[in-house]
Coordinates of C-alpha atoms in Angstrom, one line a residue:
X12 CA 89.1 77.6 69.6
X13 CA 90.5 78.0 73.1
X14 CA 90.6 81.8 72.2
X15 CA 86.8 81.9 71.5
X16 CA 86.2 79.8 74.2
X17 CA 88.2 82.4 76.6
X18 CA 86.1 85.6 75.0
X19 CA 82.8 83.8 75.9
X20 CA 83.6 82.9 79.4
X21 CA 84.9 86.4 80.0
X22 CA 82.1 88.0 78.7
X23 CA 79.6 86.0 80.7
X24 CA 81.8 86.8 84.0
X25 CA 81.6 90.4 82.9
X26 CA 77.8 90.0 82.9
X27 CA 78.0 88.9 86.6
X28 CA 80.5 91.5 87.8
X29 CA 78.0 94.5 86.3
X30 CA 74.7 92.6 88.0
X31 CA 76.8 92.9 91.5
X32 CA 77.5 96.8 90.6
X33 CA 73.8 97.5 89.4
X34 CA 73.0 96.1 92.7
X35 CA 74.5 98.7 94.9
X36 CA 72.6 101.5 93.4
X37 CA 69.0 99.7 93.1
X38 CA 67.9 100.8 96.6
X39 CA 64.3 101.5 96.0
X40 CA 61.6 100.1 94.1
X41 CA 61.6 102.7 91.4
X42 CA 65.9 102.1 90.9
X43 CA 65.3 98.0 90.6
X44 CA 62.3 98.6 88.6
X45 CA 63.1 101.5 85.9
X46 CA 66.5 102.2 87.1
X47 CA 65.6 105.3 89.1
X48 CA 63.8 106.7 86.0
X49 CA 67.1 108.4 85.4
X50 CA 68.4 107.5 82.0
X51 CA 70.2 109.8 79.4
X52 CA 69.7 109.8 75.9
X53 CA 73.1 107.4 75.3
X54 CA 72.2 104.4 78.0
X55 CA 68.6 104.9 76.7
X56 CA 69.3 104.3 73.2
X57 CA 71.9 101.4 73.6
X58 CA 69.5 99.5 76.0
X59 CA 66.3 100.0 74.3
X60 CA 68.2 98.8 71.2
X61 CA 69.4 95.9 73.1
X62 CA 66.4 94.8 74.1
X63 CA 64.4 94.9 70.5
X64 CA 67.4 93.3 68.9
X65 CA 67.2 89.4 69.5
X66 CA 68.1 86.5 68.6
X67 CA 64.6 86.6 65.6
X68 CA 66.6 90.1 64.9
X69 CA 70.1 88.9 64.5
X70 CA 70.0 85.4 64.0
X71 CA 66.7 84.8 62.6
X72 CA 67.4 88.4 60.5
X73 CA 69.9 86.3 59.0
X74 CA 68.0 83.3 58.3
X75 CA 65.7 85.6 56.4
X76 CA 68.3 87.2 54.3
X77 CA 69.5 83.9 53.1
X78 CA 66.4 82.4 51.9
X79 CA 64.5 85.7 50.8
X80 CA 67.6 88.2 50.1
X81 CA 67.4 91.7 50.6
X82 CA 63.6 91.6 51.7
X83 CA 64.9 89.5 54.4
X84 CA 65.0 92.6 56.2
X85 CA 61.2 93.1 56.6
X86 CA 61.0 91.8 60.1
X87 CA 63.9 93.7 62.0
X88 CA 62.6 97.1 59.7
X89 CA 59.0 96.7 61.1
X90 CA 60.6 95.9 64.6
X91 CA 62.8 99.4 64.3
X92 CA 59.2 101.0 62.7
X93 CA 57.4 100.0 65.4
X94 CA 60.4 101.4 68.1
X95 CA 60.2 104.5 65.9
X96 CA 56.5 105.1 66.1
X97 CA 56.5 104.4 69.6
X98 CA 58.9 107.2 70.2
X99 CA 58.3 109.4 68.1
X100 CA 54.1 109.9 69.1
X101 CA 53.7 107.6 72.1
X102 CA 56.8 107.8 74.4
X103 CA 56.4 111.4 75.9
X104 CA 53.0 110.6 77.4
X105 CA 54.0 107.1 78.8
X106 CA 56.9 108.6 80.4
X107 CA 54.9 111.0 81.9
X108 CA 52.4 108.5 83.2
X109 CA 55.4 107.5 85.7
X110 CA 53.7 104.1 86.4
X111 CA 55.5 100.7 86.3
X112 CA 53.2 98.4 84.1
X113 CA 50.8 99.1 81.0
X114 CA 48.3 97.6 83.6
X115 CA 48.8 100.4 85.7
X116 CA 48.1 102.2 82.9
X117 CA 45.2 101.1 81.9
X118 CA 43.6 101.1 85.6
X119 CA 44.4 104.6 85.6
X120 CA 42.7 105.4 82.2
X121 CA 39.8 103.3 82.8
X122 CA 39.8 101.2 86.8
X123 CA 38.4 98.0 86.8
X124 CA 38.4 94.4 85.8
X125 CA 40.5 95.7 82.4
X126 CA 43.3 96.2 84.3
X127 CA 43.6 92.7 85.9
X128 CA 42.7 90.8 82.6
X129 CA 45.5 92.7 80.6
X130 CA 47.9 92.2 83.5
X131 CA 47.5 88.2 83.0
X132 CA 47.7 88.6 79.0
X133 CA 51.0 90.1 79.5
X134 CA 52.4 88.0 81.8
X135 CA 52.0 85.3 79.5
X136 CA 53.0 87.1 76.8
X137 CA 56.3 88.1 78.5
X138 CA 57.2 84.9 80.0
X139 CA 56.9 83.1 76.2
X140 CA 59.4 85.9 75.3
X141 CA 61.8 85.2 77.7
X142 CA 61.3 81.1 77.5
X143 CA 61.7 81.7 73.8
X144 CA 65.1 83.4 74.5
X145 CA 66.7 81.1 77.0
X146 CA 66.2 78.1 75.0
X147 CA 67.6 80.4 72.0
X148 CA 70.6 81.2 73.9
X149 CA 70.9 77.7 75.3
X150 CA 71.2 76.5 71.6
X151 CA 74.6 78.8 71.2
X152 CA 75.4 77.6 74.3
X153 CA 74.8 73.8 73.1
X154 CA 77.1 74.9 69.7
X155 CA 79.5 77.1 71.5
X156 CA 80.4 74.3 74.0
X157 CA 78.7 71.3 73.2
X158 CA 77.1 70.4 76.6
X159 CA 73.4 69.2 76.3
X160 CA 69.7 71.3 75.9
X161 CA 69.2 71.1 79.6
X162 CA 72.7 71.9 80.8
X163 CA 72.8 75.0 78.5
X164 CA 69.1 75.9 79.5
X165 CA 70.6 75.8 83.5
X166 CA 73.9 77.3 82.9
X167 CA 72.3 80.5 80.4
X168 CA 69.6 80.9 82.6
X169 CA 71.7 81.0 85.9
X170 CA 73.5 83.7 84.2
X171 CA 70.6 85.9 83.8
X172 CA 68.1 85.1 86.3
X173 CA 71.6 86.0 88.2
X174 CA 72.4 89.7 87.2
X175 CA 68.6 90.4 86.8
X176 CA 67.6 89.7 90.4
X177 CA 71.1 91.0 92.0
X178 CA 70.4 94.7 90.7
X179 CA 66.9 94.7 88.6
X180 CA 66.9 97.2 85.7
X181 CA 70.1 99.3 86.5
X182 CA 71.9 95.7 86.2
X183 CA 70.0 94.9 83.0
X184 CA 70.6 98.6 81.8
X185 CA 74.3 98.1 82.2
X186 CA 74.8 94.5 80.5
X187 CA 72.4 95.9 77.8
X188 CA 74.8 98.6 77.5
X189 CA 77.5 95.7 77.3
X190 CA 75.3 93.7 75.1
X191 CA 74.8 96.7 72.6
X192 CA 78.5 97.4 72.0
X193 CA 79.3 93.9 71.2
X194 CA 76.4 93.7 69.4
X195 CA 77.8 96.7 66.8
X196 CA 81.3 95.5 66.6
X197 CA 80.7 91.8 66.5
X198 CA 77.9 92.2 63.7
X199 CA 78.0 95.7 62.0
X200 CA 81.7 96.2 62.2
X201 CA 82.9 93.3 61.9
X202 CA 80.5 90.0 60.2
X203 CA 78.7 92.5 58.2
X204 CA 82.0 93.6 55.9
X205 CA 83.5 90.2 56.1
X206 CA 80.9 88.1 55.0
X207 CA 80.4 90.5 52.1
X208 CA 84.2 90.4 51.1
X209 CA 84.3 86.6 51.2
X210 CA 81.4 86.1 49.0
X211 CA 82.8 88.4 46.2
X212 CA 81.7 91.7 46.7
X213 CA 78.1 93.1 46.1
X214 CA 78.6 92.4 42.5
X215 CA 79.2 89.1 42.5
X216 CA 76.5 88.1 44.4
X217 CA 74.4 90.0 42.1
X218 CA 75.8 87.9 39.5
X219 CA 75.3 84.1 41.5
X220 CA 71.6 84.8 42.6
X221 CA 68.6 85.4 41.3
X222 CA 67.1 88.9 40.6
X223 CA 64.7 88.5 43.2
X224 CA 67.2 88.4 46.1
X225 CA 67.6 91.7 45.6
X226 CA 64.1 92.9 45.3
X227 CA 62.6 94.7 48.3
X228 CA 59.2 92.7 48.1
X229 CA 60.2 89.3 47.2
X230 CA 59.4 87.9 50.5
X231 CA 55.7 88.8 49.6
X232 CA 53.1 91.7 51.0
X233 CA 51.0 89.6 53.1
X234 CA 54.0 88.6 55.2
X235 CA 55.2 91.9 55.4
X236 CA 51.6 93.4 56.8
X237 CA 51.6 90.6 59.2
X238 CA 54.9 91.9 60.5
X239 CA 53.5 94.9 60.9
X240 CA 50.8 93.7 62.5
X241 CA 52.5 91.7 65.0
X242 CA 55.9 93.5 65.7
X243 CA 55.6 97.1 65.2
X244 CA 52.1 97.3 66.9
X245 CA 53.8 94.6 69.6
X246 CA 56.4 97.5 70.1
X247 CA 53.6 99.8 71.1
X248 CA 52.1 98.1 73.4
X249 CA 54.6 95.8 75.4
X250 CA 55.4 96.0 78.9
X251 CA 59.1 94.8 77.8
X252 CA 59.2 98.5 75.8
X253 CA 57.2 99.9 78.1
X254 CA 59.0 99.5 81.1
X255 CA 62.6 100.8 79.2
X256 CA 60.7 103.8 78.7
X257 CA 59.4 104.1 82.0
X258 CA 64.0 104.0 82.8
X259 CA 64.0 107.9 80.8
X260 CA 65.0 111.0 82.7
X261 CA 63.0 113.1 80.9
X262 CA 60.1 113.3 77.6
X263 CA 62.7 114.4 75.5
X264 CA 65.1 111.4 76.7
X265 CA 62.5 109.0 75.4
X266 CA 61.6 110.6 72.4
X267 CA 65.1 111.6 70.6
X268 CA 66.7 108.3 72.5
X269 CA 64.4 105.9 71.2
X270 CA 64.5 107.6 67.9
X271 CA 68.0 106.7 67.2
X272 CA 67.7 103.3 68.4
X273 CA 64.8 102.8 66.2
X274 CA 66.9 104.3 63.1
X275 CA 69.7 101.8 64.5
X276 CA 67.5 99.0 64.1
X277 CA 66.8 99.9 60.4
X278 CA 70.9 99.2 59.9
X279 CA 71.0 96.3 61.7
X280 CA 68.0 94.7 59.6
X281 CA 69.6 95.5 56.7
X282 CA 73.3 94.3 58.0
X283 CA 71.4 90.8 58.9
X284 CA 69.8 90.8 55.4
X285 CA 72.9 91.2 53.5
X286 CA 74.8 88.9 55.6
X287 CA 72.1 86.1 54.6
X288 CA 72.6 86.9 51.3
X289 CA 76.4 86.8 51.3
X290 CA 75.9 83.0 53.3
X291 CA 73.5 81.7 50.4
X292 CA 76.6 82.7 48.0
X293 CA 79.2 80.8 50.3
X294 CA 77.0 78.3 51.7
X295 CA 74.3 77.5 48.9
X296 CA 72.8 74.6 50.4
X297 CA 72.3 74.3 53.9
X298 CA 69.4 72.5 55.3
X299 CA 67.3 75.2 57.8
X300 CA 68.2 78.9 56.6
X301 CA 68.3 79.7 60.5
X302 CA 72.2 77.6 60.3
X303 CA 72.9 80.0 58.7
X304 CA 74.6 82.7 61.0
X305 CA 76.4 80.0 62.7
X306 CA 77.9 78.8 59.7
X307 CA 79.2 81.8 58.7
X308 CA 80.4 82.8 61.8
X309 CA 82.4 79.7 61.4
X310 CA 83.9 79.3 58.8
X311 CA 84.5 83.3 57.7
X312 CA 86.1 84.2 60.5
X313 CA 89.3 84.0 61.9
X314 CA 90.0 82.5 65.8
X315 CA 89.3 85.7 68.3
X316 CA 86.6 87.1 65.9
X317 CA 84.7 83.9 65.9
X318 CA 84.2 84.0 69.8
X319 CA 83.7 88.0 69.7
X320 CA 80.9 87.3 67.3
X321 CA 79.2 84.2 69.0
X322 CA 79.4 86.6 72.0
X323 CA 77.1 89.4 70.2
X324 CA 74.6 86.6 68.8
X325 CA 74.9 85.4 72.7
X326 CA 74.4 89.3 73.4
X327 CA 71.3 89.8 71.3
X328 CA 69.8 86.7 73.1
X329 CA 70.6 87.6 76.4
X330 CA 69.3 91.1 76.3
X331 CA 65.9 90.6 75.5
X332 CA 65.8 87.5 77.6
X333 CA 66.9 89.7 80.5
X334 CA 64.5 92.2 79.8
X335 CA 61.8 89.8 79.4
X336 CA 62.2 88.3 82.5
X337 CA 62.3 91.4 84.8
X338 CA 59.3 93.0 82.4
X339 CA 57.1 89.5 83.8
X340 CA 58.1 89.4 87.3
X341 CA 57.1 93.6 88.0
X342 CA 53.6 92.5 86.1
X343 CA 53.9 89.1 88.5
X344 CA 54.5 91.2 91.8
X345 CA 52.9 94.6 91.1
X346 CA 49.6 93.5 89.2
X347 CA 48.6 89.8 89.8
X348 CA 50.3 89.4 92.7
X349 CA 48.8 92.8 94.6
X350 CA 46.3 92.1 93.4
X351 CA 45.6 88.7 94.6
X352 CA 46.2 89.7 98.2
X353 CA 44.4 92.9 97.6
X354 CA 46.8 95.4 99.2
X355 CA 47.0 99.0 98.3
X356 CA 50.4 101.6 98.1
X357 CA 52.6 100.2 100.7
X358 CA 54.1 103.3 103.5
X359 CA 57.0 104.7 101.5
X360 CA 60.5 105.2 102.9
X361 CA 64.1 103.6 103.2
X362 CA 63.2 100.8 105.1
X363 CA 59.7 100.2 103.1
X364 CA 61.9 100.5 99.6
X365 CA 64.1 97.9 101.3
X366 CA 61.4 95.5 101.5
X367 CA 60.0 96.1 97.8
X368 CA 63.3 95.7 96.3
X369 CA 63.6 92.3 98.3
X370 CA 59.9 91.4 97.0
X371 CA 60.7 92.3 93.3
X372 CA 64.0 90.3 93.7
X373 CA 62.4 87.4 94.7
X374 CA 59.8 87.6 91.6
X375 CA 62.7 87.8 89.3
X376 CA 63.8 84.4 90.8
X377 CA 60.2 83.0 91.2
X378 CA 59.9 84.2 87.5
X379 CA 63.0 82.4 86.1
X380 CA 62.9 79.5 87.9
X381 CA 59.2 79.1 86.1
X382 CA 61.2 80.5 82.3
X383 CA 63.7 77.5 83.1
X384 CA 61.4 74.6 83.9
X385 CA 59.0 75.8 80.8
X386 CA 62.0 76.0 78.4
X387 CA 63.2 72.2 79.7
X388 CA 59.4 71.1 79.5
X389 CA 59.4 72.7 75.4
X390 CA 60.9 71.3 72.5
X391 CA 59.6 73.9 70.5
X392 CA 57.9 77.5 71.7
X393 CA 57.6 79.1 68.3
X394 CA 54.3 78.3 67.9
X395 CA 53.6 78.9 72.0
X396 CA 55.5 82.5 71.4
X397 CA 52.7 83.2 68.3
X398 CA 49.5 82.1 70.7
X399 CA 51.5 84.7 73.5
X400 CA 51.5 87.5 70.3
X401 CA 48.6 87.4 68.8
X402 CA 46.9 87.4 72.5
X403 CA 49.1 90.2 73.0
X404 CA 47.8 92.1 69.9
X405 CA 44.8 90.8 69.3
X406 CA 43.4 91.6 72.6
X407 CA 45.3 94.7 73.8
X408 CA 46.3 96.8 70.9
X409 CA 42.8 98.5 70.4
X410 CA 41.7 99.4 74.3
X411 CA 45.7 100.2 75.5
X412 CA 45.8 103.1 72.4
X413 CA 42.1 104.0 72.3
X414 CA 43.1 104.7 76.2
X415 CA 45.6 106.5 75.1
X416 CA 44.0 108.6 72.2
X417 CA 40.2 108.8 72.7
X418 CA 38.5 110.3 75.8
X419 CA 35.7 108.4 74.7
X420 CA 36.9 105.0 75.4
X421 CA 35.7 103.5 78.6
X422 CA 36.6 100.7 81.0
X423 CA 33.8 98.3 80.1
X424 CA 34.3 98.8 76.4
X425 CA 37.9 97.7 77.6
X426 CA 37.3 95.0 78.9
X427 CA 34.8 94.0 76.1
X428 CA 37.7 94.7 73.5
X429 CA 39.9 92.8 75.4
X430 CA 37.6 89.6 75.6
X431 CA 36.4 89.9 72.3
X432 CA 40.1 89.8 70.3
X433 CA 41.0 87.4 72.8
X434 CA 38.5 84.8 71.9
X435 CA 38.2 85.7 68.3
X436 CA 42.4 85.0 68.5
X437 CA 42.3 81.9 70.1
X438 CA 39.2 80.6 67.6
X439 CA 40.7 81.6 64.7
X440 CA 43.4 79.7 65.8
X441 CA 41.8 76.7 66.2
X442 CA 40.2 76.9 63.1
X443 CA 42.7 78.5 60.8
X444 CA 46.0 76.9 62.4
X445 CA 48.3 78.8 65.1
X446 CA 50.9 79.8 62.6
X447 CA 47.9 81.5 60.1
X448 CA 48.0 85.0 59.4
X449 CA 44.1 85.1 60.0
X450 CA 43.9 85.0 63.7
X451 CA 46.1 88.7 64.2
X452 CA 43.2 90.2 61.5
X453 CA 40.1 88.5 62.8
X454 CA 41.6 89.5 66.2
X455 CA 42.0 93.0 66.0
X456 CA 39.0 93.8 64.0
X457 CA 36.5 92.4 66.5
X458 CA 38.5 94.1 69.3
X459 CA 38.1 97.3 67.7
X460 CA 34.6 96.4 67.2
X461 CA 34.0 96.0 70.5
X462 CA 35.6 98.6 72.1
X463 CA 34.3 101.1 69.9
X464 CA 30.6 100.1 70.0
X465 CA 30.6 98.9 73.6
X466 CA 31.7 102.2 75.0
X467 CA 29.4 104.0 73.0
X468 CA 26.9 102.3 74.5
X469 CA 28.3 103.0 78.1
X470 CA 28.2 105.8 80.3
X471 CA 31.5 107.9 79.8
X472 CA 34.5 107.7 81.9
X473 CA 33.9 109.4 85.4
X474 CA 34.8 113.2 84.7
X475 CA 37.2 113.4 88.0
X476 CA 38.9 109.6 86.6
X477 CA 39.2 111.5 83.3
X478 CA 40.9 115.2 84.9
X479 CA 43.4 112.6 86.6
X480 CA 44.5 111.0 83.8
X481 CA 44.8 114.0 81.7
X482 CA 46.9 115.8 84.3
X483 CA 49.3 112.5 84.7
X484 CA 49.8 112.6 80.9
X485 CA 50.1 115.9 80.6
X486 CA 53.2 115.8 83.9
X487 CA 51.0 118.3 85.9
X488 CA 49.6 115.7 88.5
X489 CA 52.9 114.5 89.8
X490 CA 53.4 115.6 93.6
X491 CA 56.5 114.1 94.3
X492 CA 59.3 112.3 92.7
X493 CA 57.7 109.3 91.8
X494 CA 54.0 109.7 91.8
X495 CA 53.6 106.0 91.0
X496 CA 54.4 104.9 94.5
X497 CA 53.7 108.8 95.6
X498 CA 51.6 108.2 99.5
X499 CA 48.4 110.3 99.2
X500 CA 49.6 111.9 95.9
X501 CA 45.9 112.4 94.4
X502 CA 46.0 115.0 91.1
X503 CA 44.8 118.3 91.7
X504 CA 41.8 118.1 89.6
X505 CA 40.6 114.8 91.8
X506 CA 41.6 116.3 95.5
X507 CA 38.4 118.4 95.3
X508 CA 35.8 115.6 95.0
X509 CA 37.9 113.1 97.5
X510 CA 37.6 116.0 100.2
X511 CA 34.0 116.6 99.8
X512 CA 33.0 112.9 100.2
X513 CA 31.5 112.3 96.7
X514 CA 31.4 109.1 95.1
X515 CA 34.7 109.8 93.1
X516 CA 37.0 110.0 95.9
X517 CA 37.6 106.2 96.0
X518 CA 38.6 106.5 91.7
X519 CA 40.8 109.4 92.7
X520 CA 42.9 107.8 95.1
X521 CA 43.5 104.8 92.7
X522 CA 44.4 107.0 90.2
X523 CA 47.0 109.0 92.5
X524 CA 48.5 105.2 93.1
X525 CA 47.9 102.9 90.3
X526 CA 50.0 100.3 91.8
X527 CA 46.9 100.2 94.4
X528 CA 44.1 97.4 93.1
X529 CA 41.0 99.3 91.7
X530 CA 38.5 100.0 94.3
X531 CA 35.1 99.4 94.1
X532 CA 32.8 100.6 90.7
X533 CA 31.9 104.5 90.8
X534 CA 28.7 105.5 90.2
X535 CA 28.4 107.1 86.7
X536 CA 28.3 110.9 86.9
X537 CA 24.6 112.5 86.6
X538 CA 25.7 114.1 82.8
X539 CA 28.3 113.9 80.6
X540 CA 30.9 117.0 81.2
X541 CA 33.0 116.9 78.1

């Protein structure tokens, strides 16, 4: 066990030494935050892999597999669905938005109050995901060296809050890179064909379970449209996925990259399925099916591979804990915080990108100091991490896409999507139970309610607000490298109305700097101009 002990300590030291080199080349915001926006299409793929594929995906993915078979595989496919959706329709048009946050986003679609209120869901939403994957990884910890929940909780999180805040997303990028290669070996090349030769072959486990482990649906259609529900929309719409996006170099970066890790998360869920179903043959009667990638891991493999695997479980943790952590601090800093003190675009240049870097390091700590201390204070955050979800969906699904895909939508029918799946979520929770499919449904139909009938009722979106965001999305209003934090960058289409003094100047200088806090309301054009 020495061995195993030795490939964990020197992985978690090689974690550390690739924070310290991310760190000399985040020197302005936009490197610490997306990593310069300068991804190709092999780091994109590998990180944005990395951080879908958690510990639900591999060691939960497993737990599945062993109690339902095959269909097991339902949660990681709708994850890798969701991924591919995302990059396939969505990803070239949030790239080109060259923001940091979906709040960001949505202020420059719609301005306003919908902005703020999204910013708050998602900062609770992210900072669940991340408590949820520190006390995950302190659990392997707990097994790996069996040292107590708070220890582990302190000693993972050090670890991460470490290389996150030393070089922000290029250090994520290049542990996720890391993460994603032990990751393969430790569970594609290497658990995935052993497990399957120690139970027997495919044949005889066909032959020692019943014919509905091997049925695609046997884990039932109403689970399955709630994963749906839940994770692939969740991919759509987080600012975890969102901001690994933002890292491409290019549209085409983030539409083939995140392709193939989408497809790569298909394999994996079916890898984690069939490795369940192999541990139900060796192991028929464990006690929680989620023991059940440990157990195998322990008594299939050989000294060496055992720590090498334990790593890539520790891997899959780690990534999306990392990524969940610096995805809460930029909402933290860049939209509540801002916000709060009701600054706009700070002076660019070397010494002002200095200072931002400094401010978004110091979230990053702020941020998981809070993940540690809520992880300690829960014993268990799965039903805290469904409240966090089905906020997340419930109340953001319909006004972030109908921003995207209908001109028609508008900021007050935002907002009144926003409140009204919010509420409806946390009612039908109360009534129904938190772990009850009901709430995600009641949730997002009376959001899309809302939204839809709300801003019909409204005045449209501000024409010049409108030319803005069309030009971002379409990459024509970019006027520098980095329009997000651009000084004085305002789209051609909105320059016009901001020099003749007309009531839309103050909307088109938010939208040239969405990190800026929306201004005050516009008055509604005299007619509609579509």
């Amino acid at each position: 066990m020495a061995v195993d002990y030795a490939v964990i300590v020197l992985y978690l030291a090689g974690l550390l030494v690739m924070g310290w080199w991310g760190m000399r080349r985040a020197r302005s915001k936009s490197d610490f935050l997306v990593a310069g926006r300068r991804l190709g299409p092999a780091m994109y793929s590998g990180t944005m892999a990395a951080i879908v594929l958690g510990g639900a995906s591999t060691i939960g993915g497993v737990g599945l597999g062993y109690q339902y078979g095959l269909s097991g595989a339902w949660l990681v496919f709708t994850i890798g669905f969701g991924l591919l959706a995302l990059s396939v329709f969505f990803s070239a048009r949030i790239s080109r938005l060259r923001v940091y946050t979906v709040a960001q986003m949505l202020d420059l679609r719609y301005g306003g109050s919908a902005a703020t209120v999204s910013a708050v869901v998602m900062w609770a939403y992210t900072l669940m995901l991340a408590v949820t994957s520190t006390i995950a990884y302190a659990t392997i910890f707990d097994v790996i060296f069996g040292i107590d929940r708070v220890a582990a909780i302190a000693l993972g999180g050090a670890v991460v809050i470490c290389y996150s805040a030393l070089g922000g997303m290029w250090s994520i990028t290049l542990t996720d890179m890391a993460q994603f290669a032990v990751q393969t070996v430790g569970v594609l090349l290497l658990l995935l064909p052993i497990a399957v030769v120690k139970a027997g072959g495919f044949a005889q486990m066909a032959a020692e379970l019943p014919d509905d482990y091997f049925s695609p649906m046997s884990i039932g259609a109403q689970t399955v449209f709630t994963y749906v529900l839940i994770y692939s929309f969740g991919m759509l719409i987080g600012q975890d996925i969102w901001q690994r996006v933002f890292t491409a170099r290019s549209d085409r970066v983030a539409r083939l990259g995140g392709t193939a890790a989408g497809t790569y998360c298909l394999a994996y869920a079916v890898a984690g399925a069939v490795i369940g179903t192999a541990a139900r043959v060796l192991h028929p009667d464990l006690a929680d099916p989620d023991e059940a990638f440990a157990v195998i891991v322990d008594q299939a493999l050989p000294v060496g591979l055992k720590g090498l695997v334990l790593a890539a479980a520790l891997s899959a943790v780690m990534s999306t804990s990392s990524g969940a952590l610096i995805a809460c601090a930029t909402v933290a800093n860049n939209d509540l915080w801002a916000r709060l003190r009701g600054r706009a675009a700070e002076a660019r240049g070397e010494g002002a990108g200095r200072e931002e870097v400094r401010g978004n390091r110091v979230f990053i700590l702020l941020m998981g100091l809070a993940v540690v201390a809520v992880s300690v204070a829960l014993n268990d955050v799965v039903e805290a991490l469904t409240v966090a979800y089905n906020l997340l969906v419930g109340g953001l699904l319909v006004p972030i896409l109908g921003g995207l895909l209908w001109k028609r939508g508008t900021a007050t029918g935002a907002l009144a999507g926003i409140a009204a799946g919010g509420v409806t979520v946390v009612a039908s929770m109360a009534w129904n139970g938190i772990l009850a499919d009901e709430p995600i449904y009641y949730g997002l139909l009376a959001s899309l309610a809302a939204h839809v009938l709300v801003s019909l009722a409204t005045r449209p979106t501000d024409p010049a607000v409108l030319a803005a965001w069309q030009q971002r999305v379409t990459g024509a209003g970019a006027a520098g490298a980095d329009p997000a934090g651009a000084p004085g960058a305002a789209p051609a289409a909105a320059a016009p109305a901001a020099a003749a003094g007309t009531p839309h100047a103050t909307t088109s200088a938010s939208a040239a700097d969405p990190t800026a806090p929306a201004s005050a309301p516009v008055p509604p054009p005299r007619k509609d101009t579509r």
